[in-house]
mmCIF file of C-alpha atoms in Angstrom:
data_model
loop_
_atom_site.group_PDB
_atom_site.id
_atom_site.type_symbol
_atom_site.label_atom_id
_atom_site.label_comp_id
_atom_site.label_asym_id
_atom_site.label_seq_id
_atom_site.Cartn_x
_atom_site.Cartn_y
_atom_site.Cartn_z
ATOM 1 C CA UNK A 1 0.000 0.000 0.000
ATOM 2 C CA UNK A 2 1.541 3.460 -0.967
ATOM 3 C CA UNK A 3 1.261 5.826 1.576
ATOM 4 C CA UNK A 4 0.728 9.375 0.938
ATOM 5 C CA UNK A 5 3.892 11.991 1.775
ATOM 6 C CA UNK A 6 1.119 14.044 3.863
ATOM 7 C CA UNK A 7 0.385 10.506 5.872
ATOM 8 C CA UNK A 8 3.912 9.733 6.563
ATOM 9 C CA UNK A 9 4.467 10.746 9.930
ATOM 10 C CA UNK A 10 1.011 9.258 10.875
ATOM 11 C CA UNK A 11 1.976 6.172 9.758
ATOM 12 C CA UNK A 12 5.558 6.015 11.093
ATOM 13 C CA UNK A 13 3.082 6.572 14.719
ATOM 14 C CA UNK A 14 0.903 3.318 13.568
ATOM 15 C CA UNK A 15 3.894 1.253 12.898
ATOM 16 C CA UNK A 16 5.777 2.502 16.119
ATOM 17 C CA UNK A 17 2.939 1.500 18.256
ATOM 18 C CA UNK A 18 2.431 -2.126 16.504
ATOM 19 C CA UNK A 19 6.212 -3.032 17.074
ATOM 20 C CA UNK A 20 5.809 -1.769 20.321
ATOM 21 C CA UNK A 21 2.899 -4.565 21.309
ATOM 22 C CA UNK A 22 4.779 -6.829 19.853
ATOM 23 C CA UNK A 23 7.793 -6.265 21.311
ATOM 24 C CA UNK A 24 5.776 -5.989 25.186
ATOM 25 C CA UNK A 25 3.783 -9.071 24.131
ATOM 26 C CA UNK A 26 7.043 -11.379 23.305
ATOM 27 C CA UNK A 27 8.685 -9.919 27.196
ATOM 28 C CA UNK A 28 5.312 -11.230 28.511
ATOM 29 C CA UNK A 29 5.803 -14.492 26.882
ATOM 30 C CA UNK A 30 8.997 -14.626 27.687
ATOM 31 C CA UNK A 31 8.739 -14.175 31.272
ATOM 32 C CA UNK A 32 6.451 -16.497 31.635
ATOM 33 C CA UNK A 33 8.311 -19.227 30.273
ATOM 34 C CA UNK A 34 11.613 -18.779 32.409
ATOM 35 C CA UNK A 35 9.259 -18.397 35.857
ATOM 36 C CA UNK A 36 7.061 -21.578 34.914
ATOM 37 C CA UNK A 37 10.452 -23.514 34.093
ATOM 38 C CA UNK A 38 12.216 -21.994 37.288
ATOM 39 C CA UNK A 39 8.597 -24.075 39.028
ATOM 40 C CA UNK A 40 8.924 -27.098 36.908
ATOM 41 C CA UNK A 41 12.649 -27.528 37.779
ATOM 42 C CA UNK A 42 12.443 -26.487 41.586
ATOM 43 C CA UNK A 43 9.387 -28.865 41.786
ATOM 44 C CA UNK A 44 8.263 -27.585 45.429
ATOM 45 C CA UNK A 45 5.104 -28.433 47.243
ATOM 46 C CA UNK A 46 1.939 -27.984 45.301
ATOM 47 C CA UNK A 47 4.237 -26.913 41.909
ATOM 48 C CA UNK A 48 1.204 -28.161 39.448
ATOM 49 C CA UNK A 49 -1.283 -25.881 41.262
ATOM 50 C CA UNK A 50 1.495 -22.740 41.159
ATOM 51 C CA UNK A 51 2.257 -23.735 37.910
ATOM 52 C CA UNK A 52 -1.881 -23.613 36.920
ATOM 53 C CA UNK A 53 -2.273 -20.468 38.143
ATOM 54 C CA UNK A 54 0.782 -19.476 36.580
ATOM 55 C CA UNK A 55 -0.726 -20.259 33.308
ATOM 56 C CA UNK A 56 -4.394 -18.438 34.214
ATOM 57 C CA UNK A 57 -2.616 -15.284 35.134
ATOM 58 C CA UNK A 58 -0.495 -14.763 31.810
ATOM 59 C CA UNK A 59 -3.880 -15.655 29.611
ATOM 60 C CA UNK A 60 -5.117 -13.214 32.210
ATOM 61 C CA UNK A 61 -2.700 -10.462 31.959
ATOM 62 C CA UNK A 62 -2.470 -10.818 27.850
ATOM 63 C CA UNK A 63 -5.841 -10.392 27.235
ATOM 64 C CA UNK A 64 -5.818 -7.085 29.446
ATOM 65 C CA UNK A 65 -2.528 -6.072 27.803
ATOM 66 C CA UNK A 66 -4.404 -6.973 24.597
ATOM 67 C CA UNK A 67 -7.543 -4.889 24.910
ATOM 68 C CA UNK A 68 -5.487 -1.959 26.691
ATOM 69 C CA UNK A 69 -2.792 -2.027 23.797
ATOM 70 C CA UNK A 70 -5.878 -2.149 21.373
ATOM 71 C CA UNK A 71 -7.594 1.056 22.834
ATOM 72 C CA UNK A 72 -5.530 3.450 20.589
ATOM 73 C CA UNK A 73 -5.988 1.662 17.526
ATOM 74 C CA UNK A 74 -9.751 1.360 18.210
ATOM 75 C CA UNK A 75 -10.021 5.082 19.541
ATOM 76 C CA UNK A 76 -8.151 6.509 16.306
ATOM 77 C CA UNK A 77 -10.569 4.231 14.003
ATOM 78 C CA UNK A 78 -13.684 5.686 15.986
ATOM 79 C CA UNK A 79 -12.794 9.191 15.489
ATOM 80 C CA UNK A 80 -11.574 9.102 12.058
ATOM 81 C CA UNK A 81 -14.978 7.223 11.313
ATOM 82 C CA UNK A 82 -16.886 9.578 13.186
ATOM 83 C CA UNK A 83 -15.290 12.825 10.598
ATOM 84 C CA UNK A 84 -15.651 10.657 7.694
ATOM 85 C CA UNK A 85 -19.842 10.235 8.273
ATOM 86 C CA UNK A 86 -20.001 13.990 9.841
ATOM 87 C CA UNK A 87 -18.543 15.211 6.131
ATOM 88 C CA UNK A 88 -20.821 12.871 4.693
ATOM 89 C CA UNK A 89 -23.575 14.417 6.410
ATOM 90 C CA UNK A 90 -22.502 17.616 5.691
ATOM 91 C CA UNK A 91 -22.034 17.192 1.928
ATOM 92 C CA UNK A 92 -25.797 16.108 2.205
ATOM 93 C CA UNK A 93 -27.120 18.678 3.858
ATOM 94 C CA UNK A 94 -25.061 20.932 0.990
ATOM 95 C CA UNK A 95 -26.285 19.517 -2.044
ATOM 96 C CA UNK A 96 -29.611 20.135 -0.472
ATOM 97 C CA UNK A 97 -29.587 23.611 0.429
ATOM 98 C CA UNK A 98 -27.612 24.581 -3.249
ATOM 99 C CA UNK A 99 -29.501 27.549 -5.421
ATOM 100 C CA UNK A 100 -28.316 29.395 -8.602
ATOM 101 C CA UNK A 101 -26.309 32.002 -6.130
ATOM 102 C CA UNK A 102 -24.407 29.875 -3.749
ATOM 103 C CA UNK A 103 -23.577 26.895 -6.441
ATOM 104 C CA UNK A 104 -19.902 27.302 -6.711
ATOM 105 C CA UNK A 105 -19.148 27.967 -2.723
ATOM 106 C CA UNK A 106 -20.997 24.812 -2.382
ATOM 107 C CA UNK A 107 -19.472 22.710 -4.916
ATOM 108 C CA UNK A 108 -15.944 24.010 -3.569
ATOM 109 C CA UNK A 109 -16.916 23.078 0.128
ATOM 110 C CA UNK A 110 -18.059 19.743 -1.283
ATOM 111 C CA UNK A 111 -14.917 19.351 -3.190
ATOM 112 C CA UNK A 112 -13.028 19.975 0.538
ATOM 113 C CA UNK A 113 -14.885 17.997 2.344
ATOM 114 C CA UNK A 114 -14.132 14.261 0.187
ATOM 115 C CA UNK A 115 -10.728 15.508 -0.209
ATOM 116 C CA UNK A 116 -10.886 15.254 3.364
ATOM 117 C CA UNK A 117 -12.616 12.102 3.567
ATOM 118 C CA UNK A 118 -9.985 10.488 0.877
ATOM 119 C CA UNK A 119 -7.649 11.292 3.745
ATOM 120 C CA UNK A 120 -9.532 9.888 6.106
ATOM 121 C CA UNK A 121 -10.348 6.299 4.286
ATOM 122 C CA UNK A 122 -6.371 6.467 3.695
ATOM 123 C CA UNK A 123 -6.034 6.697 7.433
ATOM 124 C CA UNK A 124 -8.206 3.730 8.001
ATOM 125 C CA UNK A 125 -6.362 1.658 5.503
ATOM 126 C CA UNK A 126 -3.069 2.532 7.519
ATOM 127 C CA UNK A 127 -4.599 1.633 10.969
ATOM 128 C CA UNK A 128 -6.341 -1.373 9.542
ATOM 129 C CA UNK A 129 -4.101 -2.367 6.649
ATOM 130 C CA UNK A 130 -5.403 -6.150 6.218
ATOM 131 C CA UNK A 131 -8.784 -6.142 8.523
ATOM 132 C CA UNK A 132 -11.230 -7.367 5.817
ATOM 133 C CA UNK A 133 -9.154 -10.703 5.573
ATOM 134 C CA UNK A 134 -8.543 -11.363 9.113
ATOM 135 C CA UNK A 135 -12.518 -10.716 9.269
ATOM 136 C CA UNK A 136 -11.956 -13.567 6.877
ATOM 137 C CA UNK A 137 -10.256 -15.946 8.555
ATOM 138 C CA UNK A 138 -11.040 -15.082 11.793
ATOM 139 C CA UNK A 139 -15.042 -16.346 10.949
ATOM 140 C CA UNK A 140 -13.310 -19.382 9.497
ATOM 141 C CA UNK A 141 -11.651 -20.421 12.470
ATOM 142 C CA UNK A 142 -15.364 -20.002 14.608
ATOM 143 C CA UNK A 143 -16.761 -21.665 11.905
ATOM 144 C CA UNK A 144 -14.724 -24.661 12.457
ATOM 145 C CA UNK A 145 -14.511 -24.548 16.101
ATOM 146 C CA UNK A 146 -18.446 -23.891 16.621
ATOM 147 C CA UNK A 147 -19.928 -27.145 17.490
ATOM 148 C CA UNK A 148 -23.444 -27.133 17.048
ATOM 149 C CA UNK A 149 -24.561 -24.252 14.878
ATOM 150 C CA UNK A 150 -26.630 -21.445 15.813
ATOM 151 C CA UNK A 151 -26.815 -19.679 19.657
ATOM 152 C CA UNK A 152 -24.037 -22.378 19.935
ATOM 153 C CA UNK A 153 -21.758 -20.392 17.963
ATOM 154 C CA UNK A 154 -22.280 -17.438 19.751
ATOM 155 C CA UNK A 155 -20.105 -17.739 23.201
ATOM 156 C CA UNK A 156 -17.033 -18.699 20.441
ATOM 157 C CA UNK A 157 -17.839 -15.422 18.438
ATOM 158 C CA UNK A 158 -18.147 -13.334 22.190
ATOM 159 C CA UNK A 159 -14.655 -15.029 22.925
ATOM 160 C CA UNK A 160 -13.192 -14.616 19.635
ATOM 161 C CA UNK A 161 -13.926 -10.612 18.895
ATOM 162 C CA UNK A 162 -15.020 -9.355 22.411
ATOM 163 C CA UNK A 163 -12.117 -10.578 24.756
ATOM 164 C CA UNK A 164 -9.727 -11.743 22.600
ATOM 165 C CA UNK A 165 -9.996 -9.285 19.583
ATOM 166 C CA UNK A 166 -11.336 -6.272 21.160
ATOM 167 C CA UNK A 167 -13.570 -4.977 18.136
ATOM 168 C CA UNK A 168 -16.310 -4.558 19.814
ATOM 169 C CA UNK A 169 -17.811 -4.197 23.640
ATOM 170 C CA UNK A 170 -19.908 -6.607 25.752
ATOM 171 C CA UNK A 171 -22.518 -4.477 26.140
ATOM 172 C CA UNK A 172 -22.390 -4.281 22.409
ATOM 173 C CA UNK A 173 -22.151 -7.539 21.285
ATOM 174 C CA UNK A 174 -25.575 -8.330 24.178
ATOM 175 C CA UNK A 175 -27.573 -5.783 22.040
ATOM 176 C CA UNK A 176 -26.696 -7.442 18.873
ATOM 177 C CA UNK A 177 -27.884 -10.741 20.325
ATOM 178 C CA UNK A 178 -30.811 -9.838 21.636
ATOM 179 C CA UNK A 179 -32.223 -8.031 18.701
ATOM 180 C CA UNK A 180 -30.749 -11.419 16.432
ATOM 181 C CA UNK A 181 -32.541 -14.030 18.612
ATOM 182 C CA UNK A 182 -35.952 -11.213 18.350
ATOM 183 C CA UNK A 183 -35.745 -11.296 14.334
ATOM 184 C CA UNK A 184 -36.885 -14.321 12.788
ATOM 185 C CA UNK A 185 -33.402 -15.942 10.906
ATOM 186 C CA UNK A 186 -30.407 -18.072 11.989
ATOM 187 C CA UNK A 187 -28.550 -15.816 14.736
ATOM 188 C CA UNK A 188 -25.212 -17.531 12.789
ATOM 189 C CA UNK A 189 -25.966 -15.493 9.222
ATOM 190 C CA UNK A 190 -27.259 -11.971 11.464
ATOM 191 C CA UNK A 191 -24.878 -11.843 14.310
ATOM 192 C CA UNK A 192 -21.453 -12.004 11.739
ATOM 193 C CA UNK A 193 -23.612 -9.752 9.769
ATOM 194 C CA UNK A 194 -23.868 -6.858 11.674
ATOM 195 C CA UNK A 195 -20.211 -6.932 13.188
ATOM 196 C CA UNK A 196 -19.031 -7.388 10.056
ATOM 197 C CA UNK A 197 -20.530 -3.920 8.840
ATOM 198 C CA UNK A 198 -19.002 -2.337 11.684
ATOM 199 C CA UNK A 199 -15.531 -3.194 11.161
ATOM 200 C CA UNK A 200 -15.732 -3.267 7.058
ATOM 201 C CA UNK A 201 -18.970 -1.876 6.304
ATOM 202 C CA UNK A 202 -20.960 -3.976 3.882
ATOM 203 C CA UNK A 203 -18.556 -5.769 2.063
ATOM 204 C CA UNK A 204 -17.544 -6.838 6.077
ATOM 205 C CA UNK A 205 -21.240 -8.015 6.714
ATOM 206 C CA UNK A 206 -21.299 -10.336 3.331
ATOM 207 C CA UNK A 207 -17.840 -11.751 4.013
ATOM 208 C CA UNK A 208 -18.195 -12.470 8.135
ATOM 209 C CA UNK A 209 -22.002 -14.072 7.216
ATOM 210 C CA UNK A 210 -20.882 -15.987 4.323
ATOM 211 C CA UNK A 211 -17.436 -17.171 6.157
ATOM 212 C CA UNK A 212 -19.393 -18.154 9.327
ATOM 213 C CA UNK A 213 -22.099 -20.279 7.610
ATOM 214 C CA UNK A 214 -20.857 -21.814 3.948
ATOM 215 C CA UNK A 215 -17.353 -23.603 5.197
ATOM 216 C CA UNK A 216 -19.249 -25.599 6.928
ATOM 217 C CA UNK A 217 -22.525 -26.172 4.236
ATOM 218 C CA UNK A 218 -19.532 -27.191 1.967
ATOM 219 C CA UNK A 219 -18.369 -29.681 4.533
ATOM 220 C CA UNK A 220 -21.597 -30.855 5.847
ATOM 221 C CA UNK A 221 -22.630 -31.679 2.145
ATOM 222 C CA UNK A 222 -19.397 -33.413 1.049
ATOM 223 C CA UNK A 223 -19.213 -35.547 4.512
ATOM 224 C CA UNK A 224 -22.895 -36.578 3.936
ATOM 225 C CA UNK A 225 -22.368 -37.808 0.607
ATOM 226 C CA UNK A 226 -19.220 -39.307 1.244
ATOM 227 C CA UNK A 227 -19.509 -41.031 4.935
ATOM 228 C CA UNK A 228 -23.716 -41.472 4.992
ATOM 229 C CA UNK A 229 -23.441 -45.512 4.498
ATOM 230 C CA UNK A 230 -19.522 -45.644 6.109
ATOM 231 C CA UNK A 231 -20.602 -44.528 9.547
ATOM 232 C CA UNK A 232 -23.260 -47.043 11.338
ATOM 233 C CA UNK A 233 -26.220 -44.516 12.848
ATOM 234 C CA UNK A 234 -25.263 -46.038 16.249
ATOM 235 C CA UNK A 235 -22.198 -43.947 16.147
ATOM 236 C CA UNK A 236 -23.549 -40.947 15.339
ATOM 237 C CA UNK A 237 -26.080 -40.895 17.554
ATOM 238 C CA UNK A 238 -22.507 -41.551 20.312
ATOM 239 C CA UNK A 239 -21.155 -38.697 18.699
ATOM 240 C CA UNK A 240 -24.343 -36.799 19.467
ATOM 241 C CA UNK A 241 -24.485 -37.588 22.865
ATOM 242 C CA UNK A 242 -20.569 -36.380 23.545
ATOM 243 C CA UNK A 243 -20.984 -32.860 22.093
ATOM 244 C CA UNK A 244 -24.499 -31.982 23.132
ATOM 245 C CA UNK A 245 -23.519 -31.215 27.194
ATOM 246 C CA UNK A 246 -20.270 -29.140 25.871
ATOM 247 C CA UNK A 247 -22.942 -26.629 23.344
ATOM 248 C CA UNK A 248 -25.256 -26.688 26.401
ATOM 249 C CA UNK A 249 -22.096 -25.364 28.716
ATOM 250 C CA UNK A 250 -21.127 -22.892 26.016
ATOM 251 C CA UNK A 251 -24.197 -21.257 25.786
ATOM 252 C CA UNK A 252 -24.864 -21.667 29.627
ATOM 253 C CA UNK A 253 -21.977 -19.796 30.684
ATOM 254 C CA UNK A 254 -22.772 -17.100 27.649
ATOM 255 C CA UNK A 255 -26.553 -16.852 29.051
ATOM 256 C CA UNK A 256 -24.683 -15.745 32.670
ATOM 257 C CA UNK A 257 -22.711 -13.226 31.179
ATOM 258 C CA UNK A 258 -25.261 -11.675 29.515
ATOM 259 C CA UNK A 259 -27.390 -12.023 32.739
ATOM 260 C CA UNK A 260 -24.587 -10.349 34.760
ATOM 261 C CA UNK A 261 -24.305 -7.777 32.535
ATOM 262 C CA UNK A 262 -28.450 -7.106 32.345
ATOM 263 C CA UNK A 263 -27.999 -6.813 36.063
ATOM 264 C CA UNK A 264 -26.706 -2.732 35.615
ATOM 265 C CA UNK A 265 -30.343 -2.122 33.605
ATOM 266 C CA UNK A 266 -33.014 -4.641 35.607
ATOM 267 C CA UNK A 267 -32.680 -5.975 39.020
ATOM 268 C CA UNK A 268 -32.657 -9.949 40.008
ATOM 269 C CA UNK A 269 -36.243 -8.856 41.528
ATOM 270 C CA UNK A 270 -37.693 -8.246 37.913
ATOM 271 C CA UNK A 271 -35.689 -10.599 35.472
ATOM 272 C CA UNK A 272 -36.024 -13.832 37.753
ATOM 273 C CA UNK A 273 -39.739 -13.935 37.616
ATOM 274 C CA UNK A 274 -39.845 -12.865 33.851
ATOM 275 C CA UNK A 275 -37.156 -15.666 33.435
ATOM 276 C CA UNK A 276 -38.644 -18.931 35.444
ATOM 277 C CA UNK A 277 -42.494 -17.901 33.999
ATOM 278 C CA UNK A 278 -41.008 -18.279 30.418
ATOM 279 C CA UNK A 279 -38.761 -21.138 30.964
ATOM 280 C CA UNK A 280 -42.239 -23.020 32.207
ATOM 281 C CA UNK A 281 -44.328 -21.774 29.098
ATOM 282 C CA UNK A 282 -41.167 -22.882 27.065
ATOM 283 C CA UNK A 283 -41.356 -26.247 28.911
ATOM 284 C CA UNK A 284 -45.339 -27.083 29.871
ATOM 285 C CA UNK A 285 -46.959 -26.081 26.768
ATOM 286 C CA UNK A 286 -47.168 -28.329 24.073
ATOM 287 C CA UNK A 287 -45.929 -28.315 21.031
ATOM 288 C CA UNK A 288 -47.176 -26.024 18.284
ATOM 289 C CA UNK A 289 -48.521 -23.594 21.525
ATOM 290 C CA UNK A 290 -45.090 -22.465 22.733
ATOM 291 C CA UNK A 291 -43.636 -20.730 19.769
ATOM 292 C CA UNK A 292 -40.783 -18.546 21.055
ATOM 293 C CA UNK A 293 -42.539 -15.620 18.837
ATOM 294 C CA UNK A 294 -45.226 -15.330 21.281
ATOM 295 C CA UNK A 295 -42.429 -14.890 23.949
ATOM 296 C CA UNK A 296 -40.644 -11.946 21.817
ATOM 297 C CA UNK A 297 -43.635 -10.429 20.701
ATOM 298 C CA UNK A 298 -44.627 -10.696 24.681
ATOM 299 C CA UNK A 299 -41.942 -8.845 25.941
ATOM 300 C CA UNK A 300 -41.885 -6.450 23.291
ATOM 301 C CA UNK A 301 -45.370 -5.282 24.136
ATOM 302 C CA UNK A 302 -44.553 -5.196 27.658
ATOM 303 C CA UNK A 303 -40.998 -3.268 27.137
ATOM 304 C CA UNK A 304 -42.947 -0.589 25.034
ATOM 305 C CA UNK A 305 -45.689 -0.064 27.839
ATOM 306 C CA UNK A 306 -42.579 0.643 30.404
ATOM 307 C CA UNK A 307 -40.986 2.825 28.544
ATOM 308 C CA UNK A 308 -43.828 4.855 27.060
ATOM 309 C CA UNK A 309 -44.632 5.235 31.233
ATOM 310 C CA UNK A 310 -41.582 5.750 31.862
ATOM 311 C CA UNK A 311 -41.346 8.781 29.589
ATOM 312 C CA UNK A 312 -45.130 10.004 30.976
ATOM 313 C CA UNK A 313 -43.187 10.160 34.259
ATOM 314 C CA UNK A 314 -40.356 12.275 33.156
ATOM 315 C CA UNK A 315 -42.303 14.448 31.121
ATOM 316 C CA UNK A 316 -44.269 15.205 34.253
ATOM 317 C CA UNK A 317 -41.459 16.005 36.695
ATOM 318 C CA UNK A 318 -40.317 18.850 33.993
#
């Protein structure tokens, strides 16, 4: 990628800072190796536990070191973003309000402004030089290592581009989920979707969808026509029976982070109840009765009534 002479400095800052994490990341590493060898060797009392914990704490410390070392990257990405959709707004508003008199002053501020913004994509490609094909591999990988499909996919994604990656925040990534498990659709086509278009815009949405979902159609398809009379039903239903409690773990210990994290918004007093009274509806009515629509379209009704009071309330203090 040529870099512009006006960009120069900016970048020489970008590629300071990346050398920088790695450098700090490979002394982390490298710490941690002589200290757990200096346990190994020594082999004192209770040296597996100390050398656990060892282990826990530098996963611990990287991923902090990670998302810390990430902030500047992530901070100039918002702001740049932020000018490039205030010009676009701008320019907008412009060609709107243009009239016989004020024609070329527009066109010339207009002419500015995407100069500005061609500065500003060129920024983006410098902090971000090859984002749209980690996107790429990166929903590869969860592809691959999301056993089961669906809401079972989703605690790998959380770990993946929340705690390991950074891209985006909890709270985030809880408001994408909610709305994808409200909308009718596979959560594994909307959920890449819509983090995809805010790290690459739509060509990041098509890419993170189709890389989450087709990899594995392609292998699904091949391994049924190739291994449907190889492998005795028996086994499969084995097979079945070994992954099923680890999805169920995944996506229980994703429901109590998103549960801890509801806890700033609604208290334990209000989402228990609403949570036990569906789980039973879920569970005691039959099949066709319980359709999880009539639980979202429920709560929707319900949320809309709170806040609309809500509002009524505040309105009336003022």
């Amino acid at each position: 990628m040529k870099i512009p002479s006006d960009l120069q400095l900016f970048a020489e800052i970008v590629q300071t800072k990346r050398h920088q994490i790695k450098t700090n990341k490979q002394m982390r590493k490298d710490c941690y190796i002589i200290t757990k060898q200096e346990i190994t060797t020594t082999k004192e009392l209770g040296w597996r536990k100390k050398s656990k914990n060892l282990k826990k704490e530098y996963q611990e410390e990287l991923r902090g070191y990670y998302l810390n070392a990430n902030h500047f990257f992530n901070e100039q990405i918002l702001e740049t973003k932020t000018i490039i959709n205030l010009n676009l707004t701008t320019i907008t508003n412009l060609r709107k309000s243009i009239t016989k008199t004020n024609k070329s002053e527009v066109k010339t501020q207009v002419k500015t402004l995407q100069a500005n913004n061609k500065v500003n994509y060129q920024k983006l490609n410098i902090l971000q030089p090859h984002l749209f094909w980690t996107i790429v591999l990166m929903f590869i990988k969860i592809a691959f290592i999301g056993f089961g499909g669906g809401n079972a996919m989703l605690p790998i994604i959380f770990s993946e581009i929340v705690e390991k990656k950074g891209w985006i925040s909890a709270e985030y990534f809880d408001k994408i989920v909610i709305l994808s498990n409200a909308l009718p659709g596979p959560a594994t086509i909307q959920v890449p979707a819509v983090i995809g278009y805010q790290l690459y815009g739509w060509r990041g949405a098509l890419a993170a969808s189709l890389c989450a979902n087709f990899p594995l159609m392609l292998l699904v398809g091949v391994l049924t026509v190739v291994l449907q009379n190889a492998i005795p039903e028996l086994y499969l239903a084995y097979i079945s029976l070994a992954i099923m409690p680890v999805i169920l773990a995944l996506i229980f210990v994703l429901i109590i982070k998103m549960f801890r994290s509801s806890m700033k918004e609604i208290t334990l007093f209000v989402s228990l109840p609403i949570m036990i009274f569906w789980i039973i509806f879920l569970v005691a009515v039959p099949s066709p009765y319980n359709i999880p629509a009539i639980v979202v379209l429920v709560m929707l009704v319900i949320s809309l009534i709170i806040y609309s009071w809500k509002n009524k309330q505040k309105r009336g203090r003022k």
